[in-house]
GROMACS .gro file of C-alpha atoms in nm:
model
  478
    1UNK     CA    1   0.017  -0.035  -0.022
    2UNK     CA    2   0.115   0.336  -0.106
    3UNK     CA    3   0.274   0.534   0.220
    4UNK     CA    4   0.150   0.888   0.209
    5UNK     CA    5   0.431   1.100   0.338
    6UNK     CA    6   0.455   1.422   0.518
    7UNK     CA    7   0.500   1.739   0.368
    8UNK     CA    8   0.888   1.959   0.469
    9UNK     CA    9   0.976   2.285   0.261
   10UNK     CA   10   0.731   2.132  -0.104
   11UNK     CA   11   0.853   1.791  -0.049
   12UNK     CA   12   0.704   1.486   0.010
   13UNK     CA   13   0.918   1.311   0.283
   14UNK     CA   14   0.902   0.981   0.507
   15UNK     CA   15   1.009   0.633   0.510
   16UNK     CA   16   0.761   0.498   0.817
   17UNK     CA   17   0.408   0.420   0.804
   18UNK     CA   18   0.108   0.397   1.062
   19UNK     CA   19  -0.203   0.230   0.939
   20UNK     CA   20  -0.521   0.392   0.937
   21UNK     CA   21  -0.795   0.205   1.048
   22UNK     CA   22  -1.150   0.214   0.947
   23UNK     CA   23  -1.352   0.184   1.260
   24UNK     CA   24  -1.696   0.062   1.068
   25UNK     CA   25  -1.457  -0.247   0.955
   26UNK     CA   26  -1.103  -0.296   1.165
   27UNK     CA   27  -1.032  -0.479   0.877
   28UNK     CA   28  -1.056  -0.221   0.653
   29UNK     CA   29  -0.683  -0.040   0.637
   30UNK     CA   30  -0.788   0.301   0.488
   31UNK     CA   31  -0.410   0.414   0.410
   32UNK     CA   32  -0.072   0.410   0.542
   33UNK     CA   33   0.041   0.721   0.651
   34UNK     CA   34   0.398   0.866   0.782
   35UNK     CA   35   0.526   0.922   1.129
   36UNK     CA   36   0.716   1.262   1.171
   37UNK     CA   37   1.016   1.266   1.426
   38UNK     CA   38   1.117   1.514   1.621
   39UNK     CA   39   1.399   1.637   1.345
   40UNK     CA   40   1.213   1.612   1.060
   41UNK     CA   41   0.932   1.836   1.258
   42UNK     CA   42   1.211   2.083   1.362
   43UNK     CA   43   1.281   2.094   0.976
   44UNK     CA   44   0.914   2.184   0.912
   45UNK     CA   45   0.909   2.479   1.135
   46UNK     CA   46   1.240   2.568   0.963
   47UNK     CA   47   1.101   2.587   0.642
   48UNK     CA   48   0.790   2.763   0.774
   49UNK     CA   49   0.978   3.061   0.878
   50UNK     CA   50   1.179   3.060   0.567
   51UNK     CA   51   0.882   3.100   0.373
   52UNK     CA   52   0.724   3.363   0.567
   53UNK     CA   53   0.894   3.675   0.447
   54UNK     CA   54   0.813   3.615   0.062
   55UNK     CA   55   0.450   3.494   0.146
   56UNK     CA   56   0.360   3.751   0.414
   57UNK     CA   57   0.447   4.027   0.133
   58UNK     CA   58   0.262   3.748  -0.191
   59UNK     CA   59   0.011   3.982  -0.356
   60UNK     CA   60  -0.340   3.912  -0.272
   61UNK     CA   61  -0.474   3.835  -0.614
   62UNK     CA   62  -0.185   3.501  -0.595
   63UNK     CA   63  -0.381   3.369  -0.290
   64UNK     CA   64  -0.731   3.463  -0.375
   65UNK     CA   65  -0.626   3.231  -0.674
   66UNK     CA   66  -0.478   2.969  -0.475
   67UNK     CA   67  -0.775   2.920  -0.185
   68UNK     CA   68  -1.043   2.926  -0.467
   69UNK     CA   69  -0.881   2.683  -0.689
   70UNK     CA   70  -0.886   2.433  -0.372
   71UNK     CA   71  -1.191   2.502  -0.298
   72UNK     CA   72  -1.328   2.457  -0.646
   73UNK     CA   73  -1.121   2.073  -0.640
   74UNK     CA   74  -1.273   1.939  -0.287
   75UNK     CA   75  -1.612   2.076  -0.437
   76UNK     CA   76  -1.590   1.854  -0.730
   77UNK     CA   77  -1.498   1.566  -0.563
   78UNK     CA   78  -1.712   1.582  -0.268
   79UNK     CA   79  -1.831   1.218  -0.298
   80UNK     CA   80  -1.427   1.081  -0.304
   81UNK     CA   81  -1.324   1.289   0.000
   82UNK     CA   82  -1.643   1.223   0.190
   83UNK     CA   83  -1.614   0.876   0.167
   84UNK     CA   84  -1.208   0.886   0.295
   85UNK     CA   85  -1.371   1.111   0.565
   86UNK     CA   86  -1.613   0.847   0.691
   87UNK     CA   87  -1.439   0.543   0.631
   88UNK     CA   88  -1.122   0.697   0.827
   89UNK     CA   89  -1.352   0.872   1.111
   90UNK     CA   90  -1.655   0.688   1.149
   91UNK     CA   91  -1.969   0.972   1.069
   92UNK     CA   92  -2.200   0.861   0.814
   93UNK     CA   93  -2.149   0.916   0.451
   94UNK     CA   94  -2.380   1.204   0.406
   95UNK     CA   95  -2.236   1.366   0.726
   96UNK     CA   96  -1.923   1.295   0.531
   97UNK     CA   97  -2.017   1.455   0.219
   98UNK     CA   98  -2.155   1.733   0.379
   99UNK     CA   99  -1.851   1.822   0.645
  100UNK     CA  100  -1.625   1.820   0.268
  101UNK     CA  101  -1.866   2.042   0.160
  102UNK     CA  102  -1.807   2.273   0.449
  103UNK     CA  103  -1.454   2.251   0.379
  104UNK     CA  104  -1.518   2.371   0.010
  105UNK     CA  105  -1.705   2.708   0.121
  106UNK     CA  106  -1.480   2.777   0.400
  107UNK     CA  107  -1.198   2.810   0.119
  108UNK     CA  108  -1.430   3.000  -0.114
  109UNK     CA  109  -1.498   3.237   0.185
  110UNK     CA  110  -1.097   3.304   0.312
  111UNK     CA  111  -1.050   3.312  -0.074
  112UNK     CA  112  -1.328   3.635  -0.075
  113UNK     CA  113  -1.163   3.775   0.268
  114UNK     CA  114  -0.821   3.745   0.094
  115UNK     CA  115  -0.957   4.043  -0.119
  116UNK     CA  116  -1.134   4.204   0.123
  117UNK     CA  117  -0.822   4.305   0.376
  118UNK     CA  118  -0.892   4.657   0.510
  119UNK     CA  119  -0.740   4.908   0.752
  120UNK     CA  120  -0.865   5.207   0.882
  121UNK     CA  121  -0.717   5.586   0.812
  122UNK     CA  122  -0.797   5.825   1.072
  123UNK     CA  123  -0.732   6.173   1.241
  124UNK     CA  124  -0.391   6.215   1.479
  125UNK     CA  125  -0.515   6.426   1.764
  126UNK     CA  126  -0.200   6.644   1.625
  127UNK     CA  127  -0.243   6.849   1.333
  128UNK     CA  128  -0.066   6.703   1.010
  129UNK     CA  129  -0.081   6.402   1.184
  130UNK     CA  130  -0.206   6.098   1.021
  131UNK     CA  131  -0.275   5.737   1.166
  132UNK     CA  132  -0.301   5.393   0.970
  133UNK     CA  133  -0.383   5.098   1.150
  134UNK     CA  134  -0.327   4.727   0.988
  135UNK     CA  135  -0.324   4.401   0.985
  136UNK     CA  136  -0.006   4.164   0.913
  137UNK     CA  137   0.044   3.861   0.948
  138UNK     CA  138   0.174   3.723   1.311
  139UNK     CA  139   0.433   3.462   1.127
  140UNK     CA  140   0.453   3.067   1.171
  141UNK     CA  141   0.126   2.952   1.307
  142UNK     CA  142   0.135   2.554   1.391
  143UNK     CA  143  -0.220   2.388   1.406
  144UNK     CA  144  -0.293   2.118   1.612
  145UNK     CA  145  -0.634   1.898   1.496
  146UNK     CA  146  -0.844   1.677   1.667
  147UNK     CA  147  -1.009   1.354   1.530
  148UNK     CA  148  -1.375   1.400   1.505
  149UNK     CA  149  -1.398   1.691   1.191
  150UNK     CA  150  -1.114   1.514   1.032
  151UNK     CA  151  -1.152   1.788   0.707
  152UNK     CA  152  -1.361   2.087   0.851
  153UNK     CA  153  -1.106   2.167   1.146
  154UNK     CA  154  -0.793   2.151   0.975
  155UNK     CA  155  -0.984   2.403   0.725
  156UNK     CA  156  -1.124   2.663   0.858
  157UNK     CA  157  -0.782   2.693   1.046
  158UNK     CA  158  -0.540   2.657   0.739
  159UNK     CA  159  -0.730   2.902   0.539
  160UNK     CA  160  -0.741   3.209   0.730
  161UNK     CA  161  -0.387   3.155   0.831
  162UNK     CA  162  -0.277   3.141   0.472
  163UNK     CA  163  -0.538   3.451   0.356
  164UNK     CA  164  -0.381   3.672   0.613
  165UNK     CA  165  -0.033   3.578   0.513
  166UNK     CA  166   0.088   3.331   0.714
  167UNK     CA  167   0.286   3.027   0.695
  168UNK     CA  168   0.117   2.678   0.799
  169UNK     CA  169   0.313   2.390   1.030
  170UNK     CA  170  -0.024   2.124   1.078
  171UNK     CA  171  -0.037   1.809   1.234
  172UNK     CA  172  -0.380   1.625   1.246
  173UNK     CA  173  -0.495   1.370   1.512
  174UNK     CA  174  -0.328   1.035   1.463
  175UNK     CA  175  -0.660   0.879   1.412
  176UNK     CA  176  -0.781   1.058   1.135
  177UNK     CA  177  -0.433   1.166   0.914
  178UNK     CA  178  -0.562   1.118   0.523
  179UNK     CA  179  -0.835   1.428   0.482
  180UNK     CA  180  -0.576   1.638   0.587
  181UNK     CA  181  -0.305   1.497   0.345
  182UNK     CA  182  -0.605   1.511   0.126
  183UNK     CA  183  -0.660   1.900   0.155
  184UNK     CA  184  -0.277   1.977   0.174
  185UNK     CA  185  -0.202   1.774  -0.187
  186UNK     CA  186  -0.494   1.999  -0.284
  187UNK     CA  187  -0.303   2.298  -0.167
  188UNK     CA  188  -0.003   2.261  -0.332
  189UNK     CA  189  -0.123   2.125  -0.685
  190UNK     CA  190  -0.340   2.469  -0.659
  191UNK     CA  191   0.030   2.635  -0.656
  192UNK     CA  192   0.130   2.722  -0.294
  193UNK     CA  193   0.470   2.780  -0.291
  194UNK     CA  194   0.743   2.569  -0.079
  195UNK     CA  195   0.724   2.596   0.285
  196UNK     CA  196   0.444   2.791   0.320
  197UNK     CA  197   0.250   2.469   0.416
  198UNK     CA  198   0.414   2.197   0.599
  199UNK     CA  199   0.241   1.878   0.667
  200UNK     CA  200   0.369   1.668   0.984
  201UNK     CA  201   0.206   1.362   1.094
  202UNK     CA  202   0.274   1.147   1.400
  203UNK     CA  203   0.276   1.152   1.781
  204UNK     CA  204   0.143   1.417   2.009
  205UNK     CA  205   0.424   1.330   2.203
  206UNK     CA  206   0.650   1.405   1.965
  207UNK     CA  207   0.543   1.586   1.692
  208UNK     CA  208   0.287   1.820   1.893
  209UNK     CA  209   0.582   1.889   2.170
  210UNK     CA  210   0.873   1.962   1.951
  211UNK     CA  211   0.565   2.225   1.825
  212UNK     CA  212   0.524   2.349   2.184
  213UNK     CA  213   0.846   2.396   2.247
  214UNK     CA  214   0.993   2.577   1.893
  215UNK     CA  215   0.987   2.949   1.987
  216UNK     CA  216   0.983   2.963   1.593
  217UNK     CA  217   0.610   2.906   1.622
  218UNK     CA  218   0.456   3.244   1.663
  219UNK     CA  219   0.086   3.127   1.741
  220UNK     CA  220  -0.090   2.834   1.810
  221UNK     CA  221  -0.446   2.752   1.748
  222UNK     CA  222  -0.530   2.437   1.916
  223UNK     CA  223  -0.882   2.203   1.948
  224UNK     CA  224  -0.835   1.895   2.139
  225UNK     CA  225  -0.895   1.789   2.541
  226UNK     CA  226  -0.888   2.004   2.797
  227UNK     CA  227  -0.582   1.822   2.989
  228UNK     CA  228  -0.372   1.901   2.652
  229UNK     CA  229  -0.513   2.286   2.596
  230UNK     CA  230  -0.398   2.354   2.921
  231UNK     CA  231  -0.023   2.257   2.872
  232UNK     CA  232  -0.024   2.423   2.528
  233UNK     CA  233  -0.137   2.721   2.718
  234UNK     CA  234   0.130   2.734   2.987
  235UNK     CA  235   0.405   2.641   2.686
  236UNK     CA  236   0.303   2.892   2.502
  237UNK     CA  237   0.346   3.125   2.817
  238UNK     CA  238   0.670   2.983   2.822
  239UNK     CA  239   0.782   3.139   2.476
  240UNK     CA  240   0.556   3.451   2.470
  241UNK     CA  241   0.347   3.277   2.157
  242UNK     CA  242   0.032   3.359   2.084
  243UNK     CA  243  -0.233   3.057   2.118
  244UNK     CA  244  -0.600   2.965   2.002
  245UNK     CA  245  -0.791   2.669   2.251
  246UNK     CA  246  -1.126   2.508   2.186
  247UNK     CA  247  -1.163   2.237   2.431
  248UNK     CA  248  -1.426   2.065   2.589
  249UNK     CA  249  -1.840   2.099   2.640
  250UNK     CA  250  -2.124   1.950   2.833
  251UNK     CA  251  -2.363   2.148   2.670
  252UNK     CA  252  -2.696   2.174   2.771
  253UNK     CA  253  -3.056   2.176   2.601
  254UNK     CA  254  -3.338   2.325   2.792
  255UNK     CA  255  -3.706   2.197   2.689
  256UNK     CA  256  -3.971   2.378   2.805
  257UNK     CA  257  -4.328   2.274   2.880
  258UNK     CA  258  -4.486   2.520   2.576
  259UNK     CA  259  -4.188   2.355   2.353
  260UNK     CA  260  -4.316   2.171   2.012
  261UNK     CA  261  -4.264   1.837   2.130
  262UNK     CA  262  -4.164   1.715   1.731
  263UNK     CA  263  -3.910   2.027   1.761
  264UNK     CA  264  -3.809   1.923   2.080
  265UNK     CA  265  -3.733   1.567   2.025
  266UNK     CA  266  -3.551   1.611   1.644
  267UNK     CA  267  -3.321   1.875   1.826
  268UNK     CA  268  -3.211   1.619   2.067
  269UNK     CA  269  -3.179   1.341   1.878
  270UNK     CA  270  -2.942   1.517   1.669
  271UNK     CA  271  -2.766   1.743   1.923
  272UNK     CA  272  -2.701   1.426   2.118
  273UNK     CA  273  -2.659   1.153   1.878
  274UNK     CA  274  -2.552   1.212   1.527
  275UNK     CA  275  -2.208   1.218   1.427
  276UNK     CA  276  -2.217   0.913   1.695
  277UNK     CA  277  -2.244   1.231   1.983
  278UNK     CA  278  -1.852   1.310   1.886
  279UNK     CA  279  -1.888   1.631   1.845
  280UNK     CA  280  -1.750   1.929   2.095
  281UNK     CA  281  -2.111   2.097   2.069
  282UNK     CA  282  -2.322   1.807   2.103
  283UNK     CA  283  -2.607   1.822   2.383
  284UNK     CA  284  -2.529   1.578   2.666
  285UNK     CA  285  -2.744   1.712   2.923
  286UNK     CA  286  -3.122   1.757   2.840
  287UNK     CA  287  -3.282   1.964   3.099
  288UNK     CA  288  -3.639   1.929   3.093
  289UNK     CA  289  -3.941   2.105   3.279
  290UNK     CA  290  -4.166   1.834   3.478
  291UNK     CA  291  -4.487   1.965   3.263
  292UNK     CA  292  -4.307   1.805   2.972
  293UNK     CA  293  -4.116   1.567   3.113
  294UNK     CA  294  -4.270   1.217   3.073
  295UNK     CA  295  -4.391   1.292   2.695
  296UNK     CA  296  -4.034   1.430   2.605
  297UNK     CA  297  -3.871   1.126   2.752
  298UNK     CA  298  -4.170   0.871   2.579
  299UNK     CA  299  -4.128   1.027   2.257
  300UNK     CA  300  -3.725   1.074   2.271
  301UNK     CA  301  -3.676   0.661   2.379
  302UNK     CA  302  -3.889   0.593   2.078
  303UNK     CA  303  -3.661   0.821   1.861
  304UNK     CA  304  -3.350   0.611   1.989
  305UNK     CA  305  -3.460   0.295   1.945
  306UNK     CA  306  -3.566   0.353   1.554
  307UNK     CA  307  -3.193   0.490   1.443
  308UNK     CA  308  -3.026   0.259   1.234
  309UNK     CA  309  -2.645   0.183   1.387
  310UNK     CA  310  -2.404   0.087   1.092
  311UNK     CA  311  -2.125   0.054   0.882
  312UNK     CA  312  -2.118   0.430   0.803
  313UNK     CA  313  -2.100   0.385   0.453
  314UNK     CA  314  -2.417   0.198   0.401
  315UNK     CA  315  -2.694   0.364   0.302
  316UNK     CA  316  -2.924   0.315   0.526
  317UNK     CA  317  -2.679   0.413   0.877
  318UNK     CA  318  -2.802   0.671   1.065
  319UNK     CA  319  -2.573   0.672   1.375
  320UNK     CA  320  -2.152   0.519   1.236
  321UNK     CA  321  -1.914   0.348   1.498
  322UNK     CA  322  -1.705   0.518   1.767
  323UNK     CA  323  -1.375   0.617   1.649
  324UNK     CA  324  -1.169   0.348   1.810
  325UNK     CA  325  -1.126   0.119   2.060
  326UNK     CA  326  -0.994   0.370   2.357
  327UNK     CA  327  -1.328   0.597   2.269
  328UNK     CA  328  -1.546   0.307   2.271
  329UNK     CA  329  -1.409   0.184   2.653
  330UNK     CA  330  -1.452   0.540   2.750
  331UNK     CA  331  -1.811   0.552   2.643
  332UNK     CA  332  -1.930   0.249   2.796
  333UNK     CA  333  -1.721   0.295   3.103
  334UNK     CA  334  -1.937   0.612   3.114
  335UNK     CA  335  -2.247   0.403   3.099
  336UNK     CA  336  -2.140   0.199   3.413
  337UNK     CA  337  -2.091   0.517   3.602
  338UNK     CA  338  -2.419   0.651   3.526
  339UNK     CA  339  -2.615   0.320   3.666
  340UNK     CA  340  -2.396   0.317   3.984
  341UNK     CA  341  -2.454   0.702   3.978
  342UNK     CA  342  -2.810   0.603   4.031
  343UNK     CA  343  -2.908   0.745   3.679
  344UNK     CA  344  -3.179   0.523   3.509
  345UNK     CA  345  -3.094   0.391   3.162
  346UNK     CA  346  -3.372   0.427   2.955
  347UNK     CA  347  -3.279   0.318   2.617
  348UNK     CA  348  -2.942   0.156   2.450
  349UNK     CA  349  -2.661   0.133   2.621
  350UNK     CA  350  -2.518  -0.233   2.427
  351UNK     CA  351  -2.237  -0.270   2.213
  352UNK     CA  352  -2.382  -0.341   1.852
  353UNK     CA  353  -2.272  -0.634   1.659
  354UNK     CA  354  -2.253  -0.545   1.286
  355UNK     CA  355  -2.209  -0.726   0.944
  356UNK     CA  356  -1.804  -0.622   1.012
  357UNK     CA  357  -1.630  -0.606   1.308
  358UNK     CA  358  -1.622  -0.236   1.441
  359UNK     CA  359  -1.697  -0.002   1.745
  360UNK     CA  360  -2.033  -0.021   1.741
  361UNK     CA  361  -2.275   0.156   2.016
  362UNK     CA  362  -2.606   0.153   2.073
  363UNK     CA  363  -2.728   0.576   2.158
  364UNK     CA  364  -2.786   0.582   2.547
  365UNK     CA  365  -3.033   0.773   2.732
  366UNK     CA  366  -3.046   0.805   3.092
  367UNK     CA  367  -3.301   0.981   3.267
  368UNK     CA  368  -3.375   1.049   3.657
  369UNK     CA  369  -3.038   1.236   3.671
  370UNK     CA  370  -2.913   1.529   3.842
  371UNK     CA  371  -2.686   1.821   3.740
  372UNK     CA  372  -2.415   1.642   4.019
  373UNK     CA  373  -2.334   1.337   3.845
  374UNK     CA  374  -2.023   1.257   3.648
  375UNK     CA  375  -2.216   1.134   3.348
  376UNK     CA  376  -2.362   1.552   3.336
  377UNK     CA  377  -2.038   1.722   3.440
  378UNK     CA  378  -1.774   1.565   3.238
  379UNK     CA  379  -1.763   1.522   2.878
  380UNK     CA  380  -1.831   1.184   2.743
  381UNK     CA  381  -1.796   1.255   2.380
  382UNK     CA  382  -1.978   0.991   2.299
  383UNK     CA  383  -2.365   0.889   2.188
  384UNK     CA  384  -2.460   0.911   2.576
  385UNK     CA  385  -2.680   1.166   2.674
  386UNK     CA  386  -2.901   1.227   3.036
  387UNK     CA  387  -3.225   1.388   3.084
  388UNK     CA  388  -3.227   1.614   3.419
  389UNK     CA  389  -3.559   1.700   3.513
  390UNK     CA  390  -3.625   2.042   3.672
  391UNK     CA  391  -3.920   2.316   3.767
  392UNK     CA  392  -3.905   2.561   3.581
  393UNK     CA  393  -3.748   2.778   3.369
  394UNK     CA  394  -3.544   2.941   3.600
  395UNK     CA  395  -3.440   2.609   3.774
  396UNK     CA  396  -3.374   2.485   3.428
  397UNK     CA  397  -3.130   2.839   3.351
  398UNK     CA  398  -2.971   2.787   3.619
  399UNK     CA  399  -2.896   2.407   3.580
  400UNK     CA  400  -2.789   2.465   3.227
  401UNK     CA  401  -2.537   2.722   3.346
  402UNK     CA  402  -2.388   2.516   3.666
  403UNK     CA  403  -2.096   2.360   3.484
  404UNK     CA  404  -1.772   2.465   3.407
  405UNK     CA  405  -1.775   2.440   3.017
  406UNK     CA  406  -1.969   2.743   2.806
  407UNK     CA  407  -1.947   2.578   2.400
  408UNK     CA  408  -2.339   2.578   2.287
  409UNK     CA  409  -2.632   2.586   2.489
  410UNK     CA  410  -3.017   2.546   2.307
  411UNK     CA  411  -3.306   2.590   2.441
  412UNK     CA  412  -3.677   2.482   2.256
  413UNK     CA  413  -3.965   2.675   2.365
  414UNK     CA  414  -4.206   2.858   2.138
  415UNK     CA  415  -4.247   3.135   2.428
  416UNK     CA  416  -4.006   3.471   2.298
  417UNK     CA  417  -3.994   3.605   2.700
  418UNK     CA  418  -3.816   3.282   2.730
  419UNK     CA  419  -3.606   3.280   2.417
  420UNK     CA  420  -3.508   3.605   2.451
  421UNK     CA  421  -3.357   3.600   2.825
  422UNK     CA  422  -3.230   3.300   2.740
  423UNK     CA  423  -2.969   3.437   2.476
  424UNK     CA  424  -2.915   3.714   2.671
  425UNK     CA  425  -2.861   3.465   3.015
  426UNK     CA  426  -2.691   3.174   2.903
  427UNK     CA  427  -2.346   3.170   2.976
  428UNK     CA  428  -2.211   2.993   2.629
  429UNK     CA  429  -2.042   3.085   2.328
  430UNK     CA  430  -2.344   3.013   2.100
  431UNK     CA  431  -2.676   2.979   2.166
  432UNK     CA  432  -2.912   2.839   1.993
  433UNK     CA  433  -3.322   2.859   2.002
  434UNK     CA  434  -3.551   2.589   1.845
  435UNK     CA  435  -3.229   2.439   1.673
  436UNK     CA  436  -2.971   2.159   1.708
  437UNK     CA  437  -2.666   2.291   2.000
  438UNK     CA  438  -2.444   2.063   1.759
  439UNK     CA  439  -2.461   2.222   1.363
  440UNK     CA  440  -2.322   2.574   1.270
  441UNK     CA  441  -2.252   2.820   0.985
  442UNK     CA  442  -1.913   2.882   0.853
  443UNK     CA  443  -1.915   3.251   0.821
  444UNK     CA  444  -1.999   3.300   1.191
  445UNK     CA  445  -1.772   3.320   1.548
  446UNK     CA  446  -1.745   2.976   1.655
  447UNK     CA  447  -1.623   2.937   2.020
  448UNK     CA  448  -1.716   2.956   2.406
  449UNK     CA  449  -1.662   3.030   2.745
  450UNK     CA  450  -1.548   2.946   3.071
  451UNK     CA  451  -1.315   2.612   3.015
  452UNK     CA  452  -1.433   2.522   2.659
  453UNK     CA  453  -1.216   2.772   2.501
  454UNK     CA  454  -0.954   3.006   2.548
  455UNK     CA  455  -0.804   3.335   2.280
  456UNK     CA  456  -0.987   3.487   1.974
  457UNK     CA  457  -1.306   3.331   1.804
  458UNK     CA  458  -1.283   3.111   1.546
  459UNK     CA  459  -1.395   3.150   1.159
  460UNK     CA  460  -1.590   3.403   0.941
  461UNK     CA  461  -1.467   3.737   0.981
  462UNK     CA  462  -1.332   3.705   1.338
  463UNK     CA  463  -1.058   3.490   1.252
  464UNK     CA  464  -0.861   3.771   1.145
  465UNK     CA  465  -0.785   3.847   1.563
  466UNK     CA  466  -0.595   3.556   1.580
  467UNK     CA  467  -0.415   3.504   1.248
  468UNK     CA  468  -0.317   3.885   1.267
  469UNK     CA  469  -0.178   4.113   1.425
  470UNK     CA  470  -0.258   4.503   1.492
  471UNK     CA  471   0.012   4.776   1.381
  472UNK     CA  472  -0.048   5.147   1.400
  473UNK     CA  473   0.114   5.363   1.163
  474UNK     CA  474   0.170   5.752   1.260
  475UNK     CA  475   0.277   5.957   0.943
  476UNK     CA  476   0.359   6.345   0.959
  477UNK     CA  477   0.299   6.565   0.624
  478UNK     CA  478   0.639   6.693   0.618
   0.00000   0.00000   0.00000
């Protein structure tokens, strides 16, 4: 099988590889992907540093053309790339194709942003002096991405980094290198100069650690666990590096007595279980007022029982496998914890035997949970959700905010009064009214509060806050 190599300084290099395994069928090897050493990572950083002066001063039409061409090829190959994504990560084929489409849209958006680069010219308080405020690229950007969105998250970090004139060293998650490799390959063939984008696949303890220790990495954008995020922050502070962290979530969906039952059930089902619950925006705490509680639990339980779990590529599959054996064990461990804590297992919780050997788990719903249980406090990152019964809206809001996280929060209600109040008082970076907590647009800010995020927002025009630095210039007319 062909070895997919790392890209360093415009050259494909590497001789040792790791198998990329399909979680729907562990006997299916998606591909073999190179593992970078610490020395190769240092070479990639050096290449990015060397390429920065020219790329940061490149013409906006050159950057626009490369990003636009990349967008067009991704969209033209969405079926092929969607299948690759679904094979290596396990989300269903429609979800995989949808994510690839989003990647194309992101590159298209930032191709446009290149042509919209702007600053300000304002008068000084001193007569005869002019003031210009501009944004400039920050330098070498290190990118560390997770496994749950193998093409979207690398894209929404790479595209703005390049659009604003930075050079890049990217380390994708070791479980899902294929999608990032494909994006890098497309960018290279779209005309990206050597050294501007460098791909170093491999272990976080080797590649990621080398990036953290390097003083030549001027900024790091990271999406992953809270624990690793803290290490990124501490290491970056040590060397005076800019950092951006997107980490965990324990996102609530509030269902009020006046909610449309059908809308509530579908919103929660989509938020909690689709993409196998492996989304940082997934809603794993469902906070339901007592008037609608029993009807809602009955209807949601029926919806869950009818969800079809299976091979990600099969057309009838609604819920694919968990990404790997380690994540499956984490999910089943939390199911055992929920039972031990006294929550009622209403639906699911069992392993599923498929036509091929994979990491299949029934979507799982606990009821009679409290907000103090571990299953209500800690991020499980699987198709497991808990229903918490509350008296009224005030208790629901307090319960929703009672968490160390603050990424996404939802409410299902027909009351303009409660919807408006929740939008203002929810302690989350993103608030959803009558729509799933998981599912966001590509052209608006993405990010949270509290332990969920640190640093500037991602996506949309707000991305320039991380990927650029502000310069103020004063000029006397003479």
